[in-house]
Short mmCIF file of C-alpha atoms in Angstrom, two decimals:
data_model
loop_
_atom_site.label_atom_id
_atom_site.label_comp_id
_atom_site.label_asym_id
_atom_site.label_seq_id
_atom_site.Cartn_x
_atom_site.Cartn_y
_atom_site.Cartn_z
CA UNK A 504 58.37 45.34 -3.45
CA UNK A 505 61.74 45.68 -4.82
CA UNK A 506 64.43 42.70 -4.92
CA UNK A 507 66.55 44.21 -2.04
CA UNK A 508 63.35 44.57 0.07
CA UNK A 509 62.37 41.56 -0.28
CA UNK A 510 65.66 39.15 0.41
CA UNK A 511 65.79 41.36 3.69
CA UNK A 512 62.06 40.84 4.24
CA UNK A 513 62.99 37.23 3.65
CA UNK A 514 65.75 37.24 5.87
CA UNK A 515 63.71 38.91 9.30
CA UNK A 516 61.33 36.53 9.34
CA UNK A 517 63.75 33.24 9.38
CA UNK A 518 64.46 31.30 12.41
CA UNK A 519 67.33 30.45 14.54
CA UNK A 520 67.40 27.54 12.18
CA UNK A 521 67.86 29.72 8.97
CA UNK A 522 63.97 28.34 7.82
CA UNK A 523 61.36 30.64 6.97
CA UNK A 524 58.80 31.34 9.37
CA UNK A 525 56.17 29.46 7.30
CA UNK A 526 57.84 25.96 7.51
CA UNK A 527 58.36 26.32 11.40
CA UNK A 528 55.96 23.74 13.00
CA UNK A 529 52.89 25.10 14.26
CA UNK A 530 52.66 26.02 17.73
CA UNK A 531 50.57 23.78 20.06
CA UNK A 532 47.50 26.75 20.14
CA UNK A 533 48.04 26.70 16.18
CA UNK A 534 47.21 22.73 15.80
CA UNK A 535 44.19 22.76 18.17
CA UNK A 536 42.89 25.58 16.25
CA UNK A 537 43.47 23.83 12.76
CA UNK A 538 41.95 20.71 14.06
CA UNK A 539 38.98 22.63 15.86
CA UNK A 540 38.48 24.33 12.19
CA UNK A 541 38.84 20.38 10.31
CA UNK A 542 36.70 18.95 13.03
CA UNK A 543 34.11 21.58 12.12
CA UNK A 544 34.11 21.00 8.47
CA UNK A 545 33.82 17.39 8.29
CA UNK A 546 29.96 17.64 10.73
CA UNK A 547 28.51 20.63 8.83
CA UNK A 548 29.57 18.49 5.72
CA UNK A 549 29.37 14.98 6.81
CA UNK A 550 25.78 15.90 9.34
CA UNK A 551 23.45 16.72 6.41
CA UNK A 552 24.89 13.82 3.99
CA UNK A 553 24.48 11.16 7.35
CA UNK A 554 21.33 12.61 8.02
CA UNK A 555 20.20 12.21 4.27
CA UNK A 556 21.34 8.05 4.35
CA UNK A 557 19.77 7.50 7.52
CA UNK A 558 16.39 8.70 6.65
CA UNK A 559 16.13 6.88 3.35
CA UNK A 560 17.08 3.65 5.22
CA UNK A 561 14.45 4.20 7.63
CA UNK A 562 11.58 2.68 8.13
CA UNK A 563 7.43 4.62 8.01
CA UNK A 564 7.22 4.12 11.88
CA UNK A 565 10.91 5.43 12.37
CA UNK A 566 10.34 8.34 10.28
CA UNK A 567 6.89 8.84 12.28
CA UNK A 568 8.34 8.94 15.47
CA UNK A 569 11.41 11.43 14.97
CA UNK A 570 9.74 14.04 12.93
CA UNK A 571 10.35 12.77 9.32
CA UNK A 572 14.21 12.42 9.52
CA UNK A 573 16.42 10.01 11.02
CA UNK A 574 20.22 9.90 11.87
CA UNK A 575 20.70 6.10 12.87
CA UNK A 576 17.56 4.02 12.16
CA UNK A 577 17.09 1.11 14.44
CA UNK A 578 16.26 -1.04 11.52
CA UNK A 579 17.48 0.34 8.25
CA UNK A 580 15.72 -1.35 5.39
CA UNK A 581 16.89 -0.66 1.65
CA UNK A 582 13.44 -0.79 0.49
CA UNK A 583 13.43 3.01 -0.86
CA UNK A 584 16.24 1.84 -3.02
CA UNK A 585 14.42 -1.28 -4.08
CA UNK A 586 11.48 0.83 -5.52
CA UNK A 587 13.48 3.43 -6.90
CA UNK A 588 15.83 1.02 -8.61
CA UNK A 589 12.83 -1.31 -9.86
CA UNK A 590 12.07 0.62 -12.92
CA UNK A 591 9.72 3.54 -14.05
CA UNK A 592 10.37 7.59 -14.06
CA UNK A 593 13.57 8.07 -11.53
CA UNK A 594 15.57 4.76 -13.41
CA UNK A 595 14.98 6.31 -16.62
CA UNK A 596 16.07 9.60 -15.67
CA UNK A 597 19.13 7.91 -14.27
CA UNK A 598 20.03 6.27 -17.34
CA UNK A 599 19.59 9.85 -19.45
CA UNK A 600 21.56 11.44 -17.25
CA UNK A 601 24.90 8.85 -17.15
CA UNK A 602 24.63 8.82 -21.14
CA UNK A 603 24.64 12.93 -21.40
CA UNK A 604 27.18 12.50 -18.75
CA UNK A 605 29.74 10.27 -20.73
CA UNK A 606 28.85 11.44 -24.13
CA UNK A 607 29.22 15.03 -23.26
CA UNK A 608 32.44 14.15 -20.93
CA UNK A 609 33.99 12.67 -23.87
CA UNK A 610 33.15 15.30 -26.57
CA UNK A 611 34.04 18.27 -24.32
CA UNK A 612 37.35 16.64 -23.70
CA UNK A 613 37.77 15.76 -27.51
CA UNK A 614 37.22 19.31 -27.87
CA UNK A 615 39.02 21.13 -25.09
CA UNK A 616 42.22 19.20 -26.07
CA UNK A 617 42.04 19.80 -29.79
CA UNK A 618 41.93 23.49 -29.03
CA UNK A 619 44.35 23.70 -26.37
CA UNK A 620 47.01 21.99 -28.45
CA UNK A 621 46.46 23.75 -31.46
CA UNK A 622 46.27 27.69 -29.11
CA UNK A 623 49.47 26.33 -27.35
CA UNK A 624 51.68 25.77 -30.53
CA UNK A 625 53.77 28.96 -31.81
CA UNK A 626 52.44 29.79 -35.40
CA UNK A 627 48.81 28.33 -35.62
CA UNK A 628 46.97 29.65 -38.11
CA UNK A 629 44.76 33.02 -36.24
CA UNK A 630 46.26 31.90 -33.02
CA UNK A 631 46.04 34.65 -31.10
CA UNK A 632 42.82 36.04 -32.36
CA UNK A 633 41.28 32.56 -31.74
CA UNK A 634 42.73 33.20 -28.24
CA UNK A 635 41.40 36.34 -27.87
CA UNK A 636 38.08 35.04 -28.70
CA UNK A 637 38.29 32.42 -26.19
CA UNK A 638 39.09 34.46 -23.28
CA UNK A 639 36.52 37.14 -24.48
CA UNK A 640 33.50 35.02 -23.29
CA UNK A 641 34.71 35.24 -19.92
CA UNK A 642 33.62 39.01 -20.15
CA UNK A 643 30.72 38.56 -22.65
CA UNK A 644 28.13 35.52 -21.82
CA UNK A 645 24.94 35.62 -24.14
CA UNK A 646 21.61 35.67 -21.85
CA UNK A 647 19.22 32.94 -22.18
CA UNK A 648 17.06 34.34 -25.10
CA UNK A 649 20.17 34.00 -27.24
CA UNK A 650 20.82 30.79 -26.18
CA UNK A 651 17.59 29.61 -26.86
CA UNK A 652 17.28 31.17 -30.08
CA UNK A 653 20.48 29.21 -31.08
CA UNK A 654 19.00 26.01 -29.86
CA UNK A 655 15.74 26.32 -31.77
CA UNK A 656 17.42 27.40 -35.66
CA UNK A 657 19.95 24.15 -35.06
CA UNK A 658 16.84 21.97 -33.97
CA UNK A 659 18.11 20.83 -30.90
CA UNK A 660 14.99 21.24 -29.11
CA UNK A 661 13.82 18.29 -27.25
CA UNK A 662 17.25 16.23 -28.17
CA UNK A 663 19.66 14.77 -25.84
CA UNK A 664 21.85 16.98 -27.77
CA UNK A 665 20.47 20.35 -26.37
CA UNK A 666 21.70 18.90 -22.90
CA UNK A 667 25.54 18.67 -24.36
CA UNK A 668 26.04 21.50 -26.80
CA UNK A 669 24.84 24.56 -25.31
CA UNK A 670 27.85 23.76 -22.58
CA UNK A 671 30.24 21.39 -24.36
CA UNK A 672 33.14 23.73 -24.39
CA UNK A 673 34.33 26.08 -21.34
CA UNK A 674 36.94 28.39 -21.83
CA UNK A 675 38.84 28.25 -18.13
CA UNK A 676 39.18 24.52 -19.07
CA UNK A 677 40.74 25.68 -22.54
CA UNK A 678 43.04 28.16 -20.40
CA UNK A 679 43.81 25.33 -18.22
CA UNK A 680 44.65 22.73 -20.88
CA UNK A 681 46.79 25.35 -23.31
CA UNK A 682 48.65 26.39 -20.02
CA UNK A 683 49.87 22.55 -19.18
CA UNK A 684 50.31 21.91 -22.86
CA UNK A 685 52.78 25.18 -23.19
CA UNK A 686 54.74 23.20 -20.52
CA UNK A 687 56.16 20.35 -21.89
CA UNK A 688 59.22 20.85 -22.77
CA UNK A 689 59.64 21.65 -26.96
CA UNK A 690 62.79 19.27 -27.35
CA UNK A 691 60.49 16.94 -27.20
CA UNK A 692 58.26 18.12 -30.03
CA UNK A 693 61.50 18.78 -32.09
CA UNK A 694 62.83 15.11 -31.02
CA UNK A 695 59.69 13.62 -32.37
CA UNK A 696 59.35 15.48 -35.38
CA UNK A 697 63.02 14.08 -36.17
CA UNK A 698 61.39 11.39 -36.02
CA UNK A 699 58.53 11.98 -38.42
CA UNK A 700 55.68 12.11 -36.24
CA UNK A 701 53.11 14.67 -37.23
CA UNK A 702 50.65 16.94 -35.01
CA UNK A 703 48.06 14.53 -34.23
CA UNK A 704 51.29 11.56 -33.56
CA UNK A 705 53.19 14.39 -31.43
CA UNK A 706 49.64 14.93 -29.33
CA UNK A 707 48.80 11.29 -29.04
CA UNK A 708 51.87 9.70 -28.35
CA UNK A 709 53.95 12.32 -26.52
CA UNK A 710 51.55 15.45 -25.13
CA UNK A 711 48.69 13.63 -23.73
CA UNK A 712 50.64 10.56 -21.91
CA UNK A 713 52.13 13.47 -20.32
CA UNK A 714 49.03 15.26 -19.50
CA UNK A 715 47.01 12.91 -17.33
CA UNK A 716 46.81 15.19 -14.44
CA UNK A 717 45.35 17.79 -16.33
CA UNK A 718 42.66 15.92 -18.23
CA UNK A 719 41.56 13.80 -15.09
CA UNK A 720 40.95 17.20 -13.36
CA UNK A 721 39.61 18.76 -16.22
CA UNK A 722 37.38 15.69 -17.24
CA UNK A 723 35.82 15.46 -13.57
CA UNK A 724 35.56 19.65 -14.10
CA UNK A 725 33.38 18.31 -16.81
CA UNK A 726 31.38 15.05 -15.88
CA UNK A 727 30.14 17.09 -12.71
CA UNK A 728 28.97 19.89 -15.01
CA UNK A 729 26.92 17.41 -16.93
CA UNK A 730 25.56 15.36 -13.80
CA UNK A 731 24.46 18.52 -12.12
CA UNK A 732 23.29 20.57 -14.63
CA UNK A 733 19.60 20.68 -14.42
CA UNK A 734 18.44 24.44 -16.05
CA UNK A 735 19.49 23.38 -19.81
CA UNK A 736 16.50 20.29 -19.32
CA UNK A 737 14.71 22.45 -17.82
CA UNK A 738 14.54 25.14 -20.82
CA UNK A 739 15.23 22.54 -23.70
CA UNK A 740 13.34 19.20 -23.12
CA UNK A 741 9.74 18.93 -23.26
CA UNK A 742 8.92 15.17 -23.76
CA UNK A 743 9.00 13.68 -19.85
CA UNK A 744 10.60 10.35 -21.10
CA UNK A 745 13.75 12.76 -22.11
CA UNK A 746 14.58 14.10 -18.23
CA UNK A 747 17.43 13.81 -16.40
CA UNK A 748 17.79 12.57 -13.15
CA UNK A 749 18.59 16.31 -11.32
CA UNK A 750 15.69 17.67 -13.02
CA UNK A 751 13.32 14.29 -11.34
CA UNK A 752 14.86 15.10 -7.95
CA UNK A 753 14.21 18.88 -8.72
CA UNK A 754 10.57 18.10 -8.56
CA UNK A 755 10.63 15.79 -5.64
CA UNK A 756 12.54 17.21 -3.45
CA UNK A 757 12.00 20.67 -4.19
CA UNK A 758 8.96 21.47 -5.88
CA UNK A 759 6.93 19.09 -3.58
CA UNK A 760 5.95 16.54 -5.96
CA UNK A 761 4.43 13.02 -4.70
CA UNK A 762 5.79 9.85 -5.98
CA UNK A 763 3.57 7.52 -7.19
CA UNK A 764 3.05 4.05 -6.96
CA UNK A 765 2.37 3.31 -10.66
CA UNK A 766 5.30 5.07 -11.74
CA UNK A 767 7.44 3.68 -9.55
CA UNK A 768 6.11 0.00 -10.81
CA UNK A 769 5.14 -0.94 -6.97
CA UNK A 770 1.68 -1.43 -4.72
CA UNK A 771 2.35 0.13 -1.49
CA UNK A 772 5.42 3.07 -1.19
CA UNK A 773 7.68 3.49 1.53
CA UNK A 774 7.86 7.01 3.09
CA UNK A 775 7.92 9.81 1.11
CA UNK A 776 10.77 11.42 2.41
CA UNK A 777 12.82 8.31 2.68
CA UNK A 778 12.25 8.06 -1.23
CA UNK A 779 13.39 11.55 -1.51
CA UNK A 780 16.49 10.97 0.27
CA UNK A 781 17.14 8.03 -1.72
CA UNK A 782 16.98 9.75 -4.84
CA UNK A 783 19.59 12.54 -3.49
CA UNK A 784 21.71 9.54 -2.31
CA UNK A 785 21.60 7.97 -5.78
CA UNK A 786 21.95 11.48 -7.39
CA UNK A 787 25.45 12.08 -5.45
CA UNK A 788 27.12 8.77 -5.32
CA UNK A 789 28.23 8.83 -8.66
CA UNK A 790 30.31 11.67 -8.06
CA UNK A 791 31.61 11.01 -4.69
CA UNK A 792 32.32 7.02 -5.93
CA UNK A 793 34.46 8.92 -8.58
CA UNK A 794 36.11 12.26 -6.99
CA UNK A 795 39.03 9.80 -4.13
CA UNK A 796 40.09 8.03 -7.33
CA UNK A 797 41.00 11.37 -9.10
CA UNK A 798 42.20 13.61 -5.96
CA UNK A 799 45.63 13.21 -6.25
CA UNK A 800 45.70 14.36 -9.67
CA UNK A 801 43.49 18.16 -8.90
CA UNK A 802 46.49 19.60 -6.76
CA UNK A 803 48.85 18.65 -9.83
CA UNK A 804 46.54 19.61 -12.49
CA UNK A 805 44.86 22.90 -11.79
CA UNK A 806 48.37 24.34 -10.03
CA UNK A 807 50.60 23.18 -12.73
CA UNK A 808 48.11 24.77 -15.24
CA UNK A 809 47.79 28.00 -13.68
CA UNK A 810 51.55 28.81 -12.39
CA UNK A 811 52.79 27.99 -15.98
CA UNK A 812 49.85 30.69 -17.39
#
């Protein structure tokens, strides 16, 4: 559509008040449909994640008596939380899976931000080749032999490391980073070289203090990668004592394991399913404890990062 074209296009579709139609105020019919729509959202979201809290508060004879699930137990007990907390094979998996999670959080971002800066600065050595590269794997993934194969000649098999490396670096995250980075104004690059700061001054002291947005949403990009992923334990780890947490609830919830009593360092187990549901509780509150604190900063981020691309 043409310039012309599109200032009259612009110009038919403002109001009496000379504001385009899309900042009118929505008719009455408009806002009960939006809020139907919201209203809708929040139970088939909020439903299964109520559903999941109530049962594992529940109590044998409540889970008896309604069918195995629960909504609102009359006597919610945290006793499925006790026993999963106390120690054995679900606490250890925990623990694996927050230190892959901040290890590989940290070292992704180390990495993501090195090269972004260095692809966003005119004249880098192989810049654009390097560039080239980077967008090329969004077009060309290697399967899982490959992968393997890779894993197995750097002997990362059965290593905490095999849960980091194989996925340390993603290249939308590089896009996303180099995009934000090519914003910042250059006076201030020049103004600080005057100054005789060097690369890794001018990153440190002026380019990331200006860059939070993008590396909160970028790091959380990250940290739920690592808490999720489940397949690269799954292919990599052998020794049991080396599992993290998603691939435990894998087998519980899932595959149809049973929990036992020894392993979970107790005499007498609550439900089964309440266990379960604890787990998946435990297994998503990291994430949800972490995602209102960095909201405001995903609008900012990703947008920013992809207009200026």
């Amino acid at each position: 559509m043409s310039a012309p074209s599109i200032s009259s296009y612009l110009r038919r579709n403002r109001r009496a008040g000379g504001r385009p139609v899309w900042m009118e105020q929505p008719s009455p019919a408009g806002q009960g449909l939006k809020l139907v729509v919201i209203v809708a959202m929040i139970v088939a979201v909020g439903y299964p994640f109520l559903l999941a809290i109530g049962t594992s508060l529940a109590t044998k004879t409540e889970l008896a008596a309604n069918g195995g699930y629960v909504l609102f137990p009359d006597h919610p007990t945290l006793e499925a939380y006790r026993v999963v907390l106390s120690g054995g094979v679900i606490t250890r998996a925990a623990l694996v899976s927050v230190g892959v999670t901040l290890v590989g959080t940290a070292l992704s971002l180390l990495c993501t931000i090195c090269l972004a800066y260095g692809l966003s600065r005119p004249g880098t050595f192989a810049g654009k080749p390097l560039l080239l590269i980077v967008v090329g794997t969004f077009l060309f993934t290697p399967g899982i032999i490959p992968n393997y194969l890779v894993v197995q000649q750097l002997g990362l098999l059965d290593t905490y490391g095999a849960m980091i490396f194989p996925i340390m670096l993603n290249a939308f995250n590089v896009i996303v980073v180099r995009a934000f980075f090519q914003g910042i104004p250059e006076e201030l690059h020049e103004a600080a070289r005057l100054d005789g700061a060097g690369e890794l001054k001018v990153l440190c002291r002026i380019v990331l203090p200006l860059s939070k947005a993008v590396i909160a949403v970028v790091g959380m990009f990250y940290a739920v990668t690592y808490w999720n992923s489940f397949f690269n334990a799954m292919l990599y780890i052998n020794d049991p004592d080396k599992l993290p947490l998603q691939v435990v609830l894998r087998s519980y919830v899932l595959q149809g394991d049973t929990f036992n009593a020894k392993a979970m360092g107790v005499s007498v187990l609550p439900a089964t399913t309440a266990l379960s549901m604890a787990v998946l509780i435990l297994a998503v509150l990291p994430i949800v404890a972490i995602y209102p604190f960095l909201q405001k900063y995903f609008v900012k981020g990703v947008l920013t990062g992809a207009i200026k691309a």
